[in-house]
Short mmCIF file of C-alpha atoms in Angstrom, two decimals:
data_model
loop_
_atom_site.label_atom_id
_atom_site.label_comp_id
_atom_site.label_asym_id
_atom_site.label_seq_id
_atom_site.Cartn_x
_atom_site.Cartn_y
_atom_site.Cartn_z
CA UNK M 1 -38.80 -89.82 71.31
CA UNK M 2 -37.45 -93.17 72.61
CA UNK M 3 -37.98 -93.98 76.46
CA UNK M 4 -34.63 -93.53 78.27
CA UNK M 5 -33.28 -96.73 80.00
CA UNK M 6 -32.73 -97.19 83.39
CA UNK M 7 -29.23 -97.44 84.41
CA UNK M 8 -28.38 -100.87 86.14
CA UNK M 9 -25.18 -101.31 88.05
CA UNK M 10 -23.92 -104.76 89.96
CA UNK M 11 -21.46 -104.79 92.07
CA UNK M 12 -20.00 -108.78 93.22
CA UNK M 13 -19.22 -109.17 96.11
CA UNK M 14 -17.02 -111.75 97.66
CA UNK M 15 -17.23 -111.64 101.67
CA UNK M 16 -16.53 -113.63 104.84
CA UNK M 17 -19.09 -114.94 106.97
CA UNK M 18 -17.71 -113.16 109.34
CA UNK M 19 -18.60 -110.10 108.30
CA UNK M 20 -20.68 -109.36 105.63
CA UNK M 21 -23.41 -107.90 107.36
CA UNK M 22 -20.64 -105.11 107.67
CA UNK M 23 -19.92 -105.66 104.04
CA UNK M 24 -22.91 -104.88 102.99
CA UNK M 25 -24.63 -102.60 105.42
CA UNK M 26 -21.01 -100.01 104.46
CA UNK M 27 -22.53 -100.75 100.68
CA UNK M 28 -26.02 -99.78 100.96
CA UNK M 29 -24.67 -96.83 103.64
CA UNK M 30 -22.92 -95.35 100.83
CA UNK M 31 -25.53 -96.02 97.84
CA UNK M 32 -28.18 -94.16 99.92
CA UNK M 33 -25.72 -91.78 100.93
CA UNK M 34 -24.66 -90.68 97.30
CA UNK M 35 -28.57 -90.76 96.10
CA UNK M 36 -30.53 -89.20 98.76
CA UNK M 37 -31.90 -86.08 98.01
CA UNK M 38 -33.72 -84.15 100.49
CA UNK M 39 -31.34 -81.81 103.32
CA UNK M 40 -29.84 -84.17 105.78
CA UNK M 41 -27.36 -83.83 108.46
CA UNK M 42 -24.72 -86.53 107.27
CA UNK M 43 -22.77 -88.91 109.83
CA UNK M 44 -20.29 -91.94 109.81
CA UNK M 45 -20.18 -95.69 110.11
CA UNK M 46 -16.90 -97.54 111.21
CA UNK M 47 -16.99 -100.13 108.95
CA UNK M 48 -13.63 -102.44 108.63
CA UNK M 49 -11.47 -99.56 109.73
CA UNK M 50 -13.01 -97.55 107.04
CA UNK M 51 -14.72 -94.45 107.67
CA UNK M 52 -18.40 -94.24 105.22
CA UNK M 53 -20.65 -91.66 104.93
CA UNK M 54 -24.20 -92.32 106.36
CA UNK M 55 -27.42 -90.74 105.76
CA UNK M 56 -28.58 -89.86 109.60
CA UNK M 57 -32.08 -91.69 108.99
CA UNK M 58 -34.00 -93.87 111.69
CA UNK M 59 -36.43 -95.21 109.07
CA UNK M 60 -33.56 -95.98 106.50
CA UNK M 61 -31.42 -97.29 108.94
CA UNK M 62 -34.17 -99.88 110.06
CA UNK M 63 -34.45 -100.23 106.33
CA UNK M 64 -31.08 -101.58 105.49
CA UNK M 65 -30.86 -103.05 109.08
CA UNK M 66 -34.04 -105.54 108.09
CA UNK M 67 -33.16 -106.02 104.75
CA UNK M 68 -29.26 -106.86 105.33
CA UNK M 69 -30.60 -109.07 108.72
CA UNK M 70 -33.03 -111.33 106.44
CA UNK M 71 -30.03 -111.63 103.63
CA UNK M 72 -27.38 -112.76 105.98
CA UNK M 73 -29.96 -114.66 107.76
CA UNK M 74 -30.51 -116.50 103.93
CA UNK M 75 -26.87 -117.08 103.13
CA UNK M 76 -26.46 -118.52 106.75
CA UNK M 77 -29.16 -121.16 105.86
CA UNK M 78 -28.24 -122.20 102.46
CA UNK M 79 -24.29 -122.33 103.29
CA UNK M 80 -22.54 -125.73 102.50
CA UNK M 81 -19.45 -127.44 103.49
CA UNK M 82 -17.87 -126.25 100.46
CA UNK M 83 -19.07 -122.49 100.68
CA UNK M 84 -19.81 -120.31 98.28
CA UNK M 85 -23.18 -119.47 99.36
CA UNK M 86 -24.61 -117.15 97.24
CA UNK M 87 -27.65 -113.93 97.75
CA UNK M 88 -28.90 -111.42 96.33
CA UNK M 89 -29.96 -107.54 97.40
CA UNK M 90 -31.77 -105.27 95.00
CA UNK M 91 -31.93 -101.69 95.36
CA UNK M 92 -34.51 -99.38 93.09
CA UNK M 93 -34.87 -95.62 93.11
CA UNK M 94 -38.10 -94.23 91.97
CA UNK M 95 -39.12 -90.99 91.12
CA UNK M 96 -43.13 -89.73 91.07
CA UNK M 97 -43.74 -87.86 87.57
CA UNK M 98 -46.87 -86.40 85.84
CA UNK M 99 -48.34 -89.28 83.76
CA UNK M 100 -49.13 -88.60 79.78
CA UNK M 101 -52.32 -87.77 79.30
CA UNK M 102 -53.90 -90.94 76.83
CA UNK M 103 -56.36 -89.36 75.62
CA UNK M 104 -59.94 -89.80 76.86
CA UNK M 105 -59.50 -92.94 78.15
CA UNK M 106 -58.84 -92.51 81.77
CA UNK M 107 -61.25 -89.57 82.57
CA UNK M 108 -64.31 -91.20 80.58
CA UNK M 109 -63.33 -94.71 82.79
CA UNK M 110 -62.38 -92.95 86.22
CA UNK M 111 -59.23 -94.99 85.85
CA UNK M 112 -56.67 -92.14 85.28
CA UNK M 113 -54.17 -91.17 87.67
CA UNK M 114 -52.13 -87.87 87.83
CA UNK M 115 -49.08 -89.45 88.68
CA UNK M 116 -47.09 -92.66 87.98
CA UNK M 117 -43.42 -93.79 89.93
CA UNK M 118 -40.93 -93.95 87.81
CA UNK M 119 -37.78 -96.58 88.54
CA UNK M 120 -34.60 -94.59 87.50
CA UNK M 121 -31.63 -96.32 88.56
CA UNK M 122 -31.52 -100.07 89.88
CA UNK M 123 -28.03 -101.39 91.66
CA UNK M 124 -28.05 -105.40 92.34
CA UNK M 125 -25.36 -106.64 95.26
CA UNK M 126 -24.53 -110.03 94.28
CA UNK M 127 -23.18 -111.31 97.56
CA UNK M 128 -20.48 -114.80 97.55
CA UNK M 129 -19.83 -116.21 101.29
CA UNK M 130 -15.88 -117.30 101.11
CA UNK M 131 -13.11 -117.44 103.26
CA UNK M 132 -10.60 -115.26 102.07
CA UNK M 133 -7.17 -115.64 101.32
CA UNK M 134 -5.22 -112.97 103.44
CA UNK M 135 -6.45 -111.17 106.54
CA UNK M 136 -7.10 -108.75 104.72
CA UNK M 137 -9.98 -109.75 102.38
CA UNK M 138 -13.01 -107.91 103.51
CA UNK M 139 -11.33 -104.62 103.42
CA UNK M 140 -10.26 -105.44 99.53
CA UNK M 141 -13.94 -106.30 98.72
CA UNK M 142 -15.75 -102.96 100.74
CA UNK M 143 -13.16 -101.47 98.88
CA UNK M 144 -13.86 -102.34 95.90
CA UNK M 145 -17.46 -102.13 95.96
CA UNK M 146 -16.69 -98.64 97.27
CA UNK M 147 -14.79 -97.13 94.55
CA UNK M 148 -17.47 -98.51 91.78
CA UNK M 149 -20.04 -96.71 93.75
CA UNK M 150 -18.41 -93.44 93.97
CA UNK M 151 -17.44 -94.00 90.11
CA UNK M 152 -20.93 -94.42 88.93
CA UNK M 153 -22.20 -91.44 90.80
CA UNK M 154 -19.57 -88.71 89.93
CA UNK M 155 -20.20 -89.91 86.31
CA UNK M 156 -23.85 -90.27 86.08
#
């Protein structure tokens, strides 16, 4: 039997300077939202006049808050004259699952373990700083980025 593949999905994003910590924090809000198992009380994050769904989490909250803080804190020091700055966010979910027993291997050496992580679904946020054309701009690209997301889990 052939290994399954990990799904990848990448969503582009185009966003204003102005607010794509907002951007991208309602991105990751609603990724974790739509993949987190365990029993949680959900809650909501204004984001552009759009209501998201948010996994009530201190630890994953600090998470994204870190992780979007050092991206917006990259795109800030690379941005040129001419814009376009350009980042990158990664996000990998991981399951733990009994490893295959090889044989003698690992119990004659010690080196055996019981259980391995196992990556199961990767989504990249490729993140463009530009000034948009209408007011309007952010809300088309959360948007966007929103719909794919909701896509991808009601199908797989």
């Amino acid at each position: 039997m052939e290994p399954r593949t990990r799904p990848e999905y990448v969503l582009e994003v185009l966003a204003d300077p102005t607010c794509v910590k907002d951007i991208v924090r309602g991105i990751l809000h609603t990724i974790f939202f739509h993949r987190y198992f365990p029993s949680m009380r959900p809650s909501t994050l204004e984001v552009l006049d759009l209501t998201l769904p948010v996994v009530a989490d201190p630890e994953l909250e600090t998470l994204i808050e870190t992780r979007v803080g050092q991206l917006v804190r990259q795109l800030s020091s690379t941005s040129s004259l001419s814009g376009g700055s350009r980042g990158e966010l990664g996000v990998r979910f991981f399951e733990k699952r009994r490893r295959k027993a090889t044989g003698l291997g690992g119990w004659l050496t010690g080196t055996g373990r019981s259980e391995e992580e196992v990556c199961w679904e990767v989504w990249k946020l490729k993140i463009t700083l530009t000034t948009p054309r209408t007011e309007s701009g952010g809300h088309y690209t959360l948007g966007l980025g929103l719909v794919h997301i909701l896509t991808v889990c009601q199908n797989g």
